[in-house]
Amino acid sequence: MNRRTLLGSALIGGAATAASAASAAQSAAPRASGRTGPLNLITDVEGIKIGQAHDAGVRTGVTVILAEKPAVAAVDVRGGGPAGRETDVLKPENLVQEVDAIVLSGGSVYGLASGDGIAAWMGMRGRGYGMGGAPGVPPSPIVPTACLYDLANGGDKKWEMDPPYRRLAVEALEAAGDRFDLGTAGAGYGAEAGALKGGIGSASALMANGWTVGAIVAVNSVGAVVAPNGKTFWAAPFEIGDEFGGLGSAGLAASAEDWGLSKGRARPRENTTLACIATDVALTRVECQRVAIMAQDGMARAIRPSHAPFDGDTLFCLSTGKKEITDPAMRQVAVAQLGNVAADVLARAIARGVYHAANYEGQTGKTWREL
Amino acid sequence: MNRRTLLGSALIGGAATAASAASAAQSAAPRASGRTGPLNLITDVEGIKIGQAHDAGVRTGVTVILAEKPAVAAVDVRGGGPAGRETDVLKPENLVQEVDAIVLSGGSVYGLASGDGIAAWMGMRGRGYGMGGAPGVPPSPIVPTACLYDLANGGDKKWEMDPPYRRLAVEALEAAGDRFDLGTAGAGYGAEAGALKGGIGSASALMANGWTVGAIVAVNSVGAVVAPNGKTFWAAPFEIGDEFGGLGSAGLAASAEDWGLSKGRARPRENTTLACIATDVALTRVECQRVAIMAQDGMARAIRPSHAPFDGDTLFCLSTGKKEITDPAMRQVAVAQLGNVAADVLARAIARGVYHAANYEGQTGKTWREL
């Protein structure tokens, strides 16, 4: 195992700004502006930590989104081949309002064990939902988990009765902090973004009123993240500074049947993009649901096609509740604003995940940078 | 009433091609190619006719999508303020598999009467779902209907006990054919696309294997259809020829909090984009559902923000069943292909609806062409 020193992956920090160093060829075209948080990562949202671990031999990994305190959550499953656990708990009509962590995992159905590892670890320490706390009764940590398919990426999957996910999840949790690797790391370690190496992406936006929205995503789509016949990310209209290359939008064009650098022979469950949005704004569970729905549009804009029958696209939304919406009459407007920002942040995170992805050690030719 | 001679609206015909007459400034940038059907309208799908009617004084109208024979259908409601009828009938677990017509209507909740008009007209003529057909028992025409909010657009809405929708729907149905107005017509007559005049859009794609996908849409979004600080349609990457101006994609850029030419003071139910996809490929209801889900991504790409709490965004998908998928093992791949084409066709239809929209008679300054 080789958690933090992967060849070519980048430990990312430092805010991007609108002052782009784009080439002269693009200088005449308009570019987005806007502010990222200090790290341009989901951890810019107060109360969110990220932990990751991977197994290079297996070519898989786990990303844990830790809510320092229980966070209001929602989920929107939009792909045709999802693998998840504890998604029903998030339905608005159900009992529990908050989650302790969200797990994004490789391993398809085997990756569901990631949530078990987190639950045991937290329960042992007394964290989780409790019905009263009688002696000897552990609390129930709420750990919704979604998995992507990386079983066919050439790693050693002969794990028989011992898949690595429970172990990787605990290791990831224990490593949780503000900074983490993008690209070939965590749940994105074994991911493929269409025909390119996929990975973990993250981005953040600091809104004018001081609210923060962040996203993290494991990009393992059947669809392409770049337009055909070039390397322009579909997310280009939303790029801040040069956070994923600064190429501008002029290269965006696609014929209806041209999937570009997508997966050539898409089959069920060999894909899935997993995402989590977080904001420090205090939202209800139902409001989180609408933000999740709007944020899925960021996936639609950054990946083409998306939400295919072969994708298990799943998106969580967390509210850490640090900042209140002061005018009750403006709650729905605030939700729409947050949802739109979330869509853009997710689109940027998707591009950044692929932009930073590195080849597996000893291999070449699969990354965006090599296009 | 003034059904077919609206000032400035265009009766559209003739296929667009990839041979673009875009200006020299855009000539270096890539452009989409691909084939439209003969009319570049949803009626290029065999078995689909469109009828429209409007009332200029009320500033509202109705669009009827007539399935010449009952068509397999699905619906995907993704906006936060929908107004619909007969959407539950389309759930996969329910009895009826096929619909007789789909209605898109202005009038918000009052527009739901449009479906009543169609049902009575059809039932009187013996068309509709029947449980056996005993004498004196009319069949039950299945007419799912979705409505957009145009109650505050300045038209005369003092209809008291006589809203015009039942009448307009029958008039629209009786006018059904292959050609119809785009822009300020039908359900899009009173529509606003963000800060611009909205309207009815339509487009089609003729796939390499001979399958056809078409879309029709009434664009009445809270979000903008053009990027901020210019007139580049968000749908630009998917444009075929110059079907909505041929400006290329270079102008696509948006800061996270800049909604551009959206509605300034978004309020619940003052919006909603209504769409219908149709294909001649024989699909099951569940397959139509996946195509509908993927097609919503076209709305996400063409409108920003979309699927907001104030939008009642509703999308239907119809299969007229004229062409079979011959290889059973390829059905899911075919669904993914159709879904991706449908998303692009819808994005194009959205742009075309606004591109062709005309001001109300005697007014100026609201249209894309005047930007």
XYZ file of C-alpha atoms in Angstrom:
742
model
C 0.000 0.000 0.000
C 1.152 3.408 -0.910
C -1.249 5.961 0.289
C 0.262 9.354 -0.232
C 3.224 9.080 -2.547
C 1.713 8.039 -5.811
C 3.736 8.740 -8.902
C 2.542 11.928 -10.450
C -0.475 12.639 -8.307
C -0.588 16.084 -6.831
C -1.193 17.271 -3.309
C -3.246 20.295 -4.113
C -3.427 23.536 -2.244
C -3.668 27.234 -2.901
C -6.589 29.157 -4.296
C -7.079 29.676 -7.978
C -7.994 33.142 -9.113
C -9.559 34.603 -12.204
C -6.211 35.950 -13.330
C -5.671 33.362 -16.008
C -2.431 32.601 -17.751
C -4.308 31.285 -20.753
C -2.451 31.447 -24.023
C -2.809 34.373 -26.357
C -4.973 32.288 -28.635
C -7.710 32.220 -26.025
C -7.190 35.686 -24.640
C -9.999 37.299 -26.595
C -12.630 34.864 -25.409
C -14.544 35.469 -22.197
C -13.568 33.474 -19.129
C -15.367 32.771 -15.922
C -14.339 34.629 -12.838
C -15.183 33.930 -9.254
C -13.457 32.987 -6.058
C -12.512 29.588 -4.784
C -11.986 28.829 -1.140
C -8.412 28.893 0.235
C -7.620 25.327 -0.868
C -10.077 25.008 -3.782
C -11.159 21.762 -2.139
C -14.339 20.548 -0.470
C -12.536 20.941 2.856
C -12.942 24.687 2.459
C -16.425 23.963 3.826
C -16.159 24.279 7.591
C -16.827 20.961 9.285
C -15.770 18.687 6.416
C -12.602 16.567 6.408
C -11.471 14.145 3.732
C -9.540 10.933 4.201
C -8.324 8.663 1.431
C -6.527 5.364 1.065
C -5.771 3.073 -1.808
C -4.194 -0.229 -2.660
C -1.947 0.100 -5.704
C -1.790 -3.624 -6.356
C -5.542 -3.995 -6.372
C -5.954 -0.672 -8.170
C -8.719 0.549 -5.954
C -9.330 2.897 -3.074
C -11.703 4.626 -0.711
C -12.581 8.256 -0.004
C -14.267 9.162 3.279
C -16.104 12.463 3.651
C -16.153 13.008 7.399
C -18.696 15.325 8.939
C -17.055 16.569 12.102
C -20.529 16.864 13.573
C -23.585 15.054 12.173
C -24.583 16.803 8.952
C -27.940 17.101 7.214
C -27.799 15.062 4.027
C -29.610 14.085 0.859
C -28.868 11.773 -2.034
C -29.881 11.806 -5.695
C -29.318 8.575 -7.617
C -29.530 9.241 -11.324
C -27.491 6.528 -13.000
C -28.763 3.181 -14.173
C -26.408 0.874 -12.278
C -25.936 2.169 -8.744
C -24.338 0.332 -5.822
C -25.186 1.934 -2.524
C -25.903 1.466 1.153
C -27.906 3.647 3.539
C -29.488 5.696 0.772
C -33.049 4.965 1.888
C -32.258 6.438 5.287
C -31.931 9.795 3.555
C -35.475 9.900 2.234
C -37.256 12.959 3.599
C -40.013 10.945 5.254
C -37.615 8.802 7.256
C -36.390 9.179 10.817
C -32.742 10.147 10.817
C -31.909 13.668 9.634
C -28.134 13.625 9.712
C -25.161 11.511 8.711
C -21.789 10.927 10.309
C -19.852 10.314 7.129
C -20.282 9.639 3.431
C -18.105 7.030 1.757
C -17.198 6.897 -1.914
C -15.532 3.610 -2.741
C -14.140 1.537 -5.526
C -14.956 -2.136 -5.628
C -18.535 -2.163 -6.850
C -20.611 -4.322 -4.487
C -17.499 -5.320 -2.511
C -16.864 -1.663 -1.754
C -20.041 -1.515 0.302
C -17.959 -2.980 3.124
C -16.242 0.393 3.361
C -19.249 1.725 5.193
C -19.111 -1.198 7.616
C -15.533 -0.333 8.555
C -16.441 3.281 9.232
C -19.528 2.316 11.221
C -17.600 -0.071 13.471
C -14.808 2.447 14.022
C -17.212 5.224 14.931
C -19.555 3.072 16.980
C -16.654 1.814 19.087
C -15.910 5.443 19.925
C -19.493 6.276 20.820
C -20.335 8.247 17.719
C -23.589 7.631 15.899
C -27.327 7.922 16.126
C -28.619 6.722 19.499
C -32.079 5.803 20.720
C -31.242 6.594 24.310
C -27.818 5.228 25.017
C -28.415 2.344 27.424
C -25.206 0.702 28.738
C -23.805 -1.804 26.280
C -25.889 -0.490 23.381
C -23.630 0.981 20.700
C -24.905 3.986 18.753
C -25.704 3.580 15.050
C -23.330 5.626 12.888
C -25.075 6.692 9.698
C -22.630 6.135 6.860
C -24.238 6.239 3.401
C -21.904 4.666 0.886
C -21.790 4.564 -2.896
C -19.454 2.494 -4.998
C -18.044 2.647 -8.483
C -17.024 -0.239 -10.689
C -13.264 -0.718 -10.972
C -13.155 -4.520 -10.942
C -11.924 -4.795 -14.541
C -9.084 -2.269 -14.497
C -6.247 -4.813 -14.410
C -5.528 -4.782 -10.677
C -5.211 -7.955 -8.633
C -8.751 -8.718 -7.522
C -8.122 -12.255 -6.190
C -9.195 -11.244 -2.736
C -11.503 -14.216 -2.238
C -12.987 -13.791 1.288
C -10.888 -10.735 2.094
C -11.701 -7.723 -0.103
C -9.689 -4.710 1.066
C -12.460 -2.180 1.458
C -13.192 -2.434 5.169
C -9.497 -1.985 5.911
C -8.999 0.806 3.370
C -11.980 2.702 4.740
C -10.617 2.704 8.280
C -7.225 3.735 7.014
C -8.816 6.556 5.040
C -10.807 7.740 8.027
C -7.752 7.822 10.241
C -5.972 9.963 7.632
C -8.770 12.511 7.387
C -7.760 16.146 7.192
C -7.990 19.305 5.120
C -5.600 18.359 2.355
C -5.742 15.316 0.143
C -4.539 14.052 -3.204
C -6.439 14.698 -6.399
C -6.288 12.447 -9.442
C -5.239 8.830 -8.997
C -6.148 8.590 -5.324
C -8.862 7.374 -2.975
C -12.041 6.148 -4.613
C -10.701 7.475 -7.888
C -7.523 5.400 -7.753
C -8.820 2.757 -10.134
C -11.251 4.972 -12.012
C -11.539 5.595 -15.710
C -13.200 8.720 -17.103
C -14.337 7.461 -20.452
C -11.178 6.553 -22.361
C -8.961 8.614 -20.051
C -7.586 7.855 -16.611
C -10.145 9.075 -14.130
C -9.665 10.099 -10.563
C -10.703 12.102 -7.567
C -11.543 15.731 -8.198
C -12.468 18.511 -5.858
C -13.179 22.232 -6.035
C -14.810 24.958 -4.005
C -16.526 28.304 -4.434
C -16.592 31.162 -1.983
C -19.760 33.105 -2.623
C -19.989 36.874 -2.383
C -22.042 36.621 0.804
C -19.436 34.428 2.468
C -21.121 31.080 1.955
C -18.933 28.205 0.779
C -19.829 25.322 -1.517
C -17.471 22.445 -2.190
C -17.537 19.252 -4.204
C -15.627 16.011 -4.340
C -16.102 13.470 -7.102
C -14.721 10.138 -8.236
C -14.884 10.292 -12.026
C -15.435 6.854 -13.538
C -17.919 7.693 -16.254
C -18.848 5.888 -19.422
C -18.974 9.348 -20.990
C -16.193 11.682 -22.038
C -15.023 14.670 -20.010
C -13.504 16.376 -23.049
C -15.140 17.351 -26.324
C -14.309 15.153 -29.333
C -11.184 15.868 -31.361
C -9.349 17.850 -28.729
C -8.713 18.221 -25.036
C -11.181 20.942 -24.087
C -12.981 19.898 -20.939
C -16.757 20.072 -21.162
C -16.503 22.000 -17.891
C -14.471 24.763 -19.554
C -17.180 27.463 -19.284
C -16.983 27.220 -15.502
C -13.210 27.074 -15.015
C -11.726 29.518 -12.522
C -8.239 30.606 -13.473
C -6.257 27.715 -14.907
C -7.454 25.142 -12.433
C -7.673 22.536 -15.180
C -5.554 23.917 -17.975
C -7.203 27.186 -18.978
C -7.970 26.252 -22.570
C -11.209 28.239 -22.906
C -14.466 27.040 -24.434
C -13.897 27.453 -28.163
C -13.165 23.753 -28.619
C -16.588 22.660 -27.416
C -18.446 20.931 -30.233
C -19.900 17.469 -30.568
C -21.957 15.663 -33.123
C -24.894 13.818 -31.671
C -23.479 10.343 -32.147
C -19.850 11.181 -31.408
C -19.093 10.232 -27.807
C -15.451 11.237 -28.218
C -13.124 9.824 -25.563
C -15.802 7.760 -23.868
C -15.545 4.116 -23.005
C -15.621 2.172 -26.227
C -17.555 -0.860 -25.130
C -19.768 0.293 -22.334
C -21.223 -2.475 -20.222
C -23.391 -2.364 -17.126
C -21.637 -1.604 -13.821
C -18.235 -0.865 -15.349
C -18.698 2.793 -14.719
C -20.282 5.244 -12.252
C -19.430 8.730 -11.155
C -19.799 9.382 -7.417
C -20.048 12.871 -6.014
C -20.617 14.746 -2.802
C -21.511 18.407 -2.460
C -21.035 20.190 0.857
C -22.008 23.626 2.053
C -21.668 25.467 5.331
C -25.164 26.932 4.916
C -27.772 25.451 7.252
C -30.287 23.614 5.050
C -33.102 21.221 5.769
C -32.946 17.732 4.341
C -35.485 18.668 1.684
C -33.483 21.731 0.733
C -30.390 19.532 0.453
C -32.392 17.349 -1.933
C -33.058 20.225 -4.290
C -29.400 21.279 -4.180
C -28.475 17.685 -5.028
C -30.881 17.667 -7.976
C -29.495 20.926 -9.320
C -25.917 19.786 -8.730
C -26.470 16.737 -10.954
C -26.700 19.259 -13.779
C -23.011 19.891 -13.226
C -22.380 16.236 -14.010
C -24.506 16.588 -17.140
C -22.479 19.589 -18.262
C -19.057 18.076 -17.510
C -19.585 14.548 -18.859
C -21.198 13.500 -22.139
C -23.116 11.281 -22.114
C -23.948 11.129 -18.453
C -26.597 9.313 -16.433
C -26.441 6.423 -18.890
C -27.855 2.992 -18.092
C -24.284 1.848 -17.443
C -23.538 4.604 -14.941
C -24.511 4.326 -11.311
C -24.209 8.074 -10.887
C -24.924 8.989 -7.289
C -24.662 12.408 -5.688
C -24.820 13.284 -2.006
C -25.311 16.734 -0.528
C -24.234 17.707 2.992
C -25.024 20.786 5.043
C -22.734 21.432 7.976
C -25.066 24.115 9.290
C -22.506 26.727 10.179
C -24.283 29.669 8.537
C -27.958 30.474 8.786
C -30.160 31.886 6.051
C -31.381 34.939 7.911
C -34.423 35.880 5.797
C -36.983 33.051 5.838
C -38.623 34.418 2.685
C -35.385 33.943 0.804
C -34.819 30.273 1.585
C -35.907 28.992 -1.825
C -33.888 31.646 -3.609
C -30.905 30.643 -1.505
C -31.440 27.011 -2.433
C -31.492 27.928 -6.125
C -28.313 29.972 -5.743
C -26.574 27.172 -3.871
C -27.781 24.604 -6.383
C -26.414 26.570 -9.295
C -23.091 27.164 -7.603
C -22.961 23.486 -6.659
C -23.488 22.449 -10.282
C -20.597 24.626 -11.402
C -18.330 23.485 -8.573
C -19.080 19.859 -9.402
C -18.357 20.417 -13.093
C -15.013 21.967 -12.150
C -14.234 19.157 -9.717
C -14.880 16.582 -12.447
C -12.428 18.273 -14.789
C -9.856 18.659 -12.013
C -10.060 14.990 -11.147
C -9.119 14.014 -14.686
C -6.671 16.895 -15.099
C -4.673 15.641 -12.112
C -4.966 11.929 -12.839
C -1.695 10.030 -13.221
C -1.021 6.744 -14.943
C -0.550 3.636 -12.857
C 3.121 3.121 -12.089
C 4.912 1.733 -15.102
C 2.127 2.564 -17.524
C 1.671 5.467 -19.910
C -0.784 6.891 -22.340
C -4.068 7.104 -20.473
C -4.007 10.603 -19.020
C -5.440 13.930 -20.153
C -1.992 15.477 -19.968
C -0.741 13.053 -22.608
C -3.453 13.952 -25.120
C -57.420 34.649 -31.628
C -54.729 34.560 -34.181
C -53.395 31.119 -34.531
C -51.036 31.011 -37.451
C -50.147 34.494 -38.508
C -48.219 35.831 -35.576
C -45.987 38.781 -36.272
C -42.470 37.565 -36.751
C -42.869 33.941 -35.887
C -41.492 31.536 -38.420
C -43.010 28.525 -40.076
C -39.955 26.358 -40.134
C -39.003 23.784 -42.687
C -35.960 22.443 -44.475
C -33.102 20.459 -43.046
C -30.050 22.094 -41.602
C -26.718 20.658 -42.592
C -23.237 20.780 -41.205
C -22.148 23.190 -43.908
C -22.192 26.256 -41.738
C -22.173 29.827 -42.938
C -20.642 30.945 -39.669
C -18.621 34.094 -39.839
C -14.918 34.043 -40.454
C -14.302 34.836 -36.808
C -15.595 31.430 -35.824
C -14.255 29.488 -38.761
C -11.205 28.115 -36.957
C -13.188 26.642 -34.079
C -14.638 23.151 -34.338
C -18.337 22.819 -35.007
C -20.710 19.957 -34.542
C -21.811 18.032 -37.554
C -24.632 15.596 -37.926
C -27.875 15.249 -39.799
C -31.276 16.543 -38.926
C -34.460 15.038 -40.244
C -36.087 16.618 -43.315
C -37.913 19.308 -41.321
C -35.601 19.514 -38.285
C -38.753 19.139 -36.214
C -40.116 16.467 -33.882
C -42.539 15.542 -36.666
C -39.617 13.944 -38.480
C -40.375 11.043 -36.134
C -42.854 8.836 -37.948
C -46.178 8.745 -36.130
C -45.945 12.129 -34.416
C -48.017 15.172 -35.349
C -48.035 18.566 -33.659
C -50.942 20.950 -33.279
C -50.799 24.373 -31.693
C -53.129 27.211 -30.835
C -52.829 30.400 -28.881
C -54.800 33.361 -27.688
C -52.901 36.590 -28.291
C -55.014 38.619 -25.898
C -54.506 36.213 -23.047
C -50.884 35.635 -24.066
C -51.051 31.899 -23.709
C -51.357 28.787 -25.797
C -51.352 25.025 -26.075
C -49.200 22.492 -27.918
C -50.545 18.988 -28.540
C -48.186 16.140 -29.383
C -50.431 13.647 -31.119
C -49.412 10.010 -31.300
C -51.107 8.710 -34.434
C -51.235 5.328 -32.725
C -50.892 4.838 -28.964
C -47.229 5.359 -28.071
C -45.135 3.975 -25.232
C -44.317 6.828 -22.885
C -42.398 7.888 -19.798
C -42.104 11.096 -17.826
C -39.317 12.584 -15.730
C -40.290 15.463 -13.446
C -37.188 17.259 -12.265
C -38.274 20.770 -11.416
C -39.481 22.000 -8.061
C -42.852 23.439 -9.063
C -44.538 21.105 -11.541
C -48.157 21.216 -12.677
C -49.206 17.985 -14.321
C -51.970 15.504 -14.936
C -51.756 11.790 -15.771
C -48.098 11.495 -14.833
C -48.671 8.702 -12.315
C -50.202 6.590 -15.065
C -46.750 6.463 -16.645
C -45.043 4.787 -13.703
C -43.547 1.482 -14.829
C -45.539 -0.564 -12.322
C -48.880 0.765 -13.483
C -51.359 -0.677 -15.926
C -51.450 1.410 -19.073
C -48.401 1.231 -21.315
C -49.231 3.794 -23.972
C -50.567 7.297 -24.390
C -52.755 8.885 -27.026
C -51.334 12.376 -26.791
C -49.129 14.581 -24.664
C -50.155 18.157 -23.986
C -47.862 21.033 -23.128
C -49.853 24.040 -22.005
C -49.594 27.512 -20.656
C -51.868 28.543 -17.847
C -50.305 26.839 -14.843
C -53.024 24.905 -12.993
C -55.711 26.256 -15.336
C -53.877 24.718 -18.274
C -54.571 21.248 -16.925
C -57.990 21.593 -18.584
C -56.188 21.228 -21.911
C -55.954 17.512 -21.320
C -59.684 17.372 -20.567
C -60.456 18.900 -23.950
C -58.293 16.375 -25.762
C -59.721 13.461 -23.785
C -63.327 14.425 -24.569
C -62.552 14.956 -28.254
C -60.809 11.622 -28.568
C -63.250 9.681 -26.435
C -66.163 10.934 -28.506
C -64.428 9.428 -31.535
C -63.779 6.103 -29.865
C -60.078 6.567 -29.268
C -58.567 5.657 -25.931
C -57.767 2.845 -23.576
C -60.676 0.433 -23.245
C -61.455 -2.305 -20.750
C -63.622 -4.171 -23.188
C -65.747 -1.697 -25.013
C -69.285 -2.373 -23.811
C -71.958 -0.273 -25.562
C -72.242 3.199 -24.098
C -68.890 2.953 -22.299
C -66.470 5.503 -23.737
C -62.793 4.568 -23.916
C -60.326 6.413 -21.675
C -57.892 8.484 -23.741
C -54.573 8.778 -21.935
C -53.435 12.376 -22.227
C -50.629 13.309 -19.842
C -50.398 17.063 -19.578
C -47.838 19.450 -18.132
C -48.245 23.176 -17.726
C -45.984 26.161 -17.462
C -46.603 29.382 -15.588
C -47.490 32.324 -17.826
C -50.129 33.954 -15.617
C -48.045 37.070 -14.926
C -46.930 37.946 -18.466
C -49.275 40.866 -18.949
C -52.019 39.111 -20.921
C -55.682 39.437 -20.029
C -56.303 36.659 -17.516
C -59.745 37.757 -16.346
C -61.285 34.539 -17.512
C -63.198 33.884 -14.308
C -65.086 30.591 -14.893
C -63.988 30.262 -18.499
C -60.218 29.783 -18.882
C -59.383 29.226 -22.564
C -57.353 26.030 -22.287
C -59.983 23.410 -23.047
C -60.955 25.314 -26.178
C -57.377 26.014 -27.240
C -56.438 22.362 -26.817
C -59.199 21.173 -29.125
C -58.294 23.835 -31.641
C -54.664 22.747 -31.467
C -55.545 19.096 -31.923
C -57.662 19.838 -34.968
C -54.737 21.734 -36.503
C -52.244 18.896 -35.974
C -49.823 18.204 -38.801
C -46.165 17.970 -39.736
C -45.346 21.653 -39.775
C -45.844 24.158 -37.010
C -44.603 27.511 -35.815
C -41.534 27.859 -33.632
C -40.972 30.712 -31.218
C -43.968 32.665 -29.941
C -46.536 29.950 -30.575
C -48.458 27.191 -28.853
C -47.509 26.501 -25.255
C -44.574 28.833 -25.734
C -46.722 31.786 -26.764
C -46.590 33.424 -23.367
C -43.280 31.956 -22.257
C -40.192 33.729 -21.004
C -36.764 32.130 -21.188
C -35.051 33.864 -18.343
C -34.968 37.542 -19.277
C -35.620 36.825 -22.962
C -38.821 36.031 -24.791
C -39.227 32.287 -24.684
C -41.106 30.052 -27.009
C -41.642 26.713 -28.639
C -38.550 25.009 -29.986
C -38.110 21.821 -31.906
C -35.297 19.889 -33.556
C -34.520 16.432 -34.828
C -31.592 14.118 -35.467
C -31.345 11.423 -38.099
C -28.941 8.828 -36.777
C -26.482 6.956 -38.975
C -28.485 3.746 -38.606
C -31.654 5.445 -39.766
C -33.268 6.009 -36.376
C -34.836 9.388 -35.741
C -35.027 11.348 -32.491
C -36.989 14.565 -32.176
C -37.749 17.044 -29.429
C -40.252 19.793 -28.774
C -39.955 22.167 -25.864
C -41.708 25.176 -24.386
C -38.909 27.276 -22.904
C -40.091 29.233 -19.875
C -37.116 28.811 -17.585
C -35.942 30.823 -14.622
C -32.464 30.226 -16.011
C -30.683 31.799 -18.970
C -30.298 30.145 -22.360
C -27.297 32.293 -23.279
C -24.009 32.730 -21.451
C -23.568 36.003 -19.570
C -22.275 39.078 -21.400
C -23.135 37.930 -24.882
C -25.593 36.007 -26.981
C -23.916 32.615 -27.249
C -26.486 29.924 -26.574
C -25.447 27.399 -23.943
C -26.477 24.818 -26.527
C -23.827 26.058 -28.979
C -21.635 22.912 -28.795
C -24.500 20.879 -30.244
C -25.682 23.245 -32.985
C -26.060 21.751 -36.453
C -25.333 24.240 -39.171
C -26.687 27.654 -38.285
C -29.950 26.446 -36.870
C -29.767 29.017 -34.090
C -27.280 31.562 -35.349
C -24.014 29.675 -35.756
C -21.976 31.691 -33.273
C -19.734 28.851 -32.057
C -18.836 28.035 -28.472
C -16.060 30.491 -27.680
C -18.410 32.803 -25.797
C -19.324 30.194 -23.209
C -18.179 31.319 -19.778
C -20.011 31.972 -16.546
C -19.040 32.845 -13.043
C -20.729 30.741 -10.418
C -23.053 33.440 -9.143
C -23.721 35.122 -12.487
C -27.027 33.859 -13.829
C -26.790 36.178 -16.828
C -30.080 36.773 -18.644
C -32.149 34.793 -16.172
C -35.299 35.976 -14.482
C -34.367 38.659 -12.039
C -36.857 37.955 -9.318
C -37.553 34.278 -9.490
C -40.632 33.181 -7.621
C -42.274 29.784 -7.358
C -44.415 28.695 -10.310
C -43.503 31.634 -12.554
C -41.369 29.391 -14.666
C -41.122 25.820 -15.992
C -39.684 24.283 -19.115
C -41.783 21.531 -20.688
C -40.331 19.056 -23.145
C -41.192 15.969 -25.106
C -38.754 13.630 -26.808
C -39.950 11.232 -29.494
C -38.242 8.415 -31.324
C -39.352 5.926 -33.940
C -37.362 3.177 -32.196
C -39.490 0.606 -30.383
C -38.712 0.959 -26.666
C -40.288 -0.407 -23.526
C -41.696 2.002 -20.993
C -38.688 1.469 -18.760
C -36.330 2.144 -21.634
C -38.257 5.342 -22.376
C -37.685 6.298 -18.745
C -33.920 6.067 -19.098
C -34.013 8.067 -22.337
C -36.064 10.692 -20.501
C -33.529 10.828 -17.669
C -30.630 11.224 -20.072
C -32.534 13.792 -22.127
C -32.951 16.008 -19.046
C -29.191 16.506 -19.317
C -29.884 18.445 -22.501
C -31.965 20.853 -20.447
C -29.106 21.132 -17.961
C -26.685 21.942 -20.750
C -28.917 24.468 -22.537
C -30.273 26.380 -19.527
C -28.378 27.673 -16.515
C -29.513 27.263 -13.834
C -32.017 24.572 -14.577
C -34.160 22.307 -12.402
C -34.438 25.074 -9.835
C -37.064 25.056 -7.090
C -39.003 27.587 -9.150
C -39.012 25.448 -12.293
C -41.571 22.722 -12.840
C -39.362 21.124 -15.470
C -41.110 18.102 -16.902
C -39.945 15.903 -19.760
C -41.904 13.223 -21.588
C -40.481 10.571 -23.883
C -42.498 8.799 -26.577
C -41.683 5.750 -28.656
C -43.751 5.288 -31.782
C -42.357 1.808 -32.264
C -41.713 1.925 -35.977
C -38.190 0.470 -35.857
C -37.087 -2.532 -33.853
C -33.756 -2.987 -32.103
C -32.742 -6.196 -33.810
C -30.012 -7.408 -31.425
C -31.466 -8.019 -27.932
C -27.996 -7.820 -26.381
C -27.650 -4.273 -27.650
C -30.811 -2.844 -26.150
C -29.089 -1.002 -23.290
C -26.423 0.347 -25.617
C -29.179 1.543 -27.927
C -30.905 3.236 -25.007
C -27.689 5.021 -24.101
C -27.186 6.127 -27.700
C -30.759 7.362 -27.966
C -30.518 9.104 -24.609
C -27.400 10.969 -25.624
C -28.849 11.997 -28.973
C -32.055 13.034 -27.214
C -30.117 15.281 -24.828
C -28.413 17.022 -27.737
C -31.635 17.359 -29.723
C -33.387 18.855 -26.709
C -30.551 21.322 -26.120
C -30.826 22.404 -29.770
C -34.612 22.643 -29.569
C -34.329 24.916 -26.520
C -32.008 27.295 -28.350
C -34.212 27.223 -31.454
C -37.286 28.101 -29.432
C -35.658 31.273 -28.164
C -33.882 31.995 -31.450
C -37.237 32.092 -33.255
C -39.203 33.879 -30.540
C -40.877 37.127 -31.541
C -42.071 39.983 -29.391
C -45.753 40.358 -28.666
C -47.371 42.624 -31.203
C -46.560 46.221 -30.475
C -43.735 45.434 -28.096
C -39.984 45.336 -28.582
C -36.812 44.521 -26.769
C -37.331 41.065 -25.321
C -35.961 38.767 -28.029
C -32.614 37.100 -28.585
C -32.371 38.708 -32.005
C -32.415 42.140 -30.404
C -29.513 41.421 -28.078
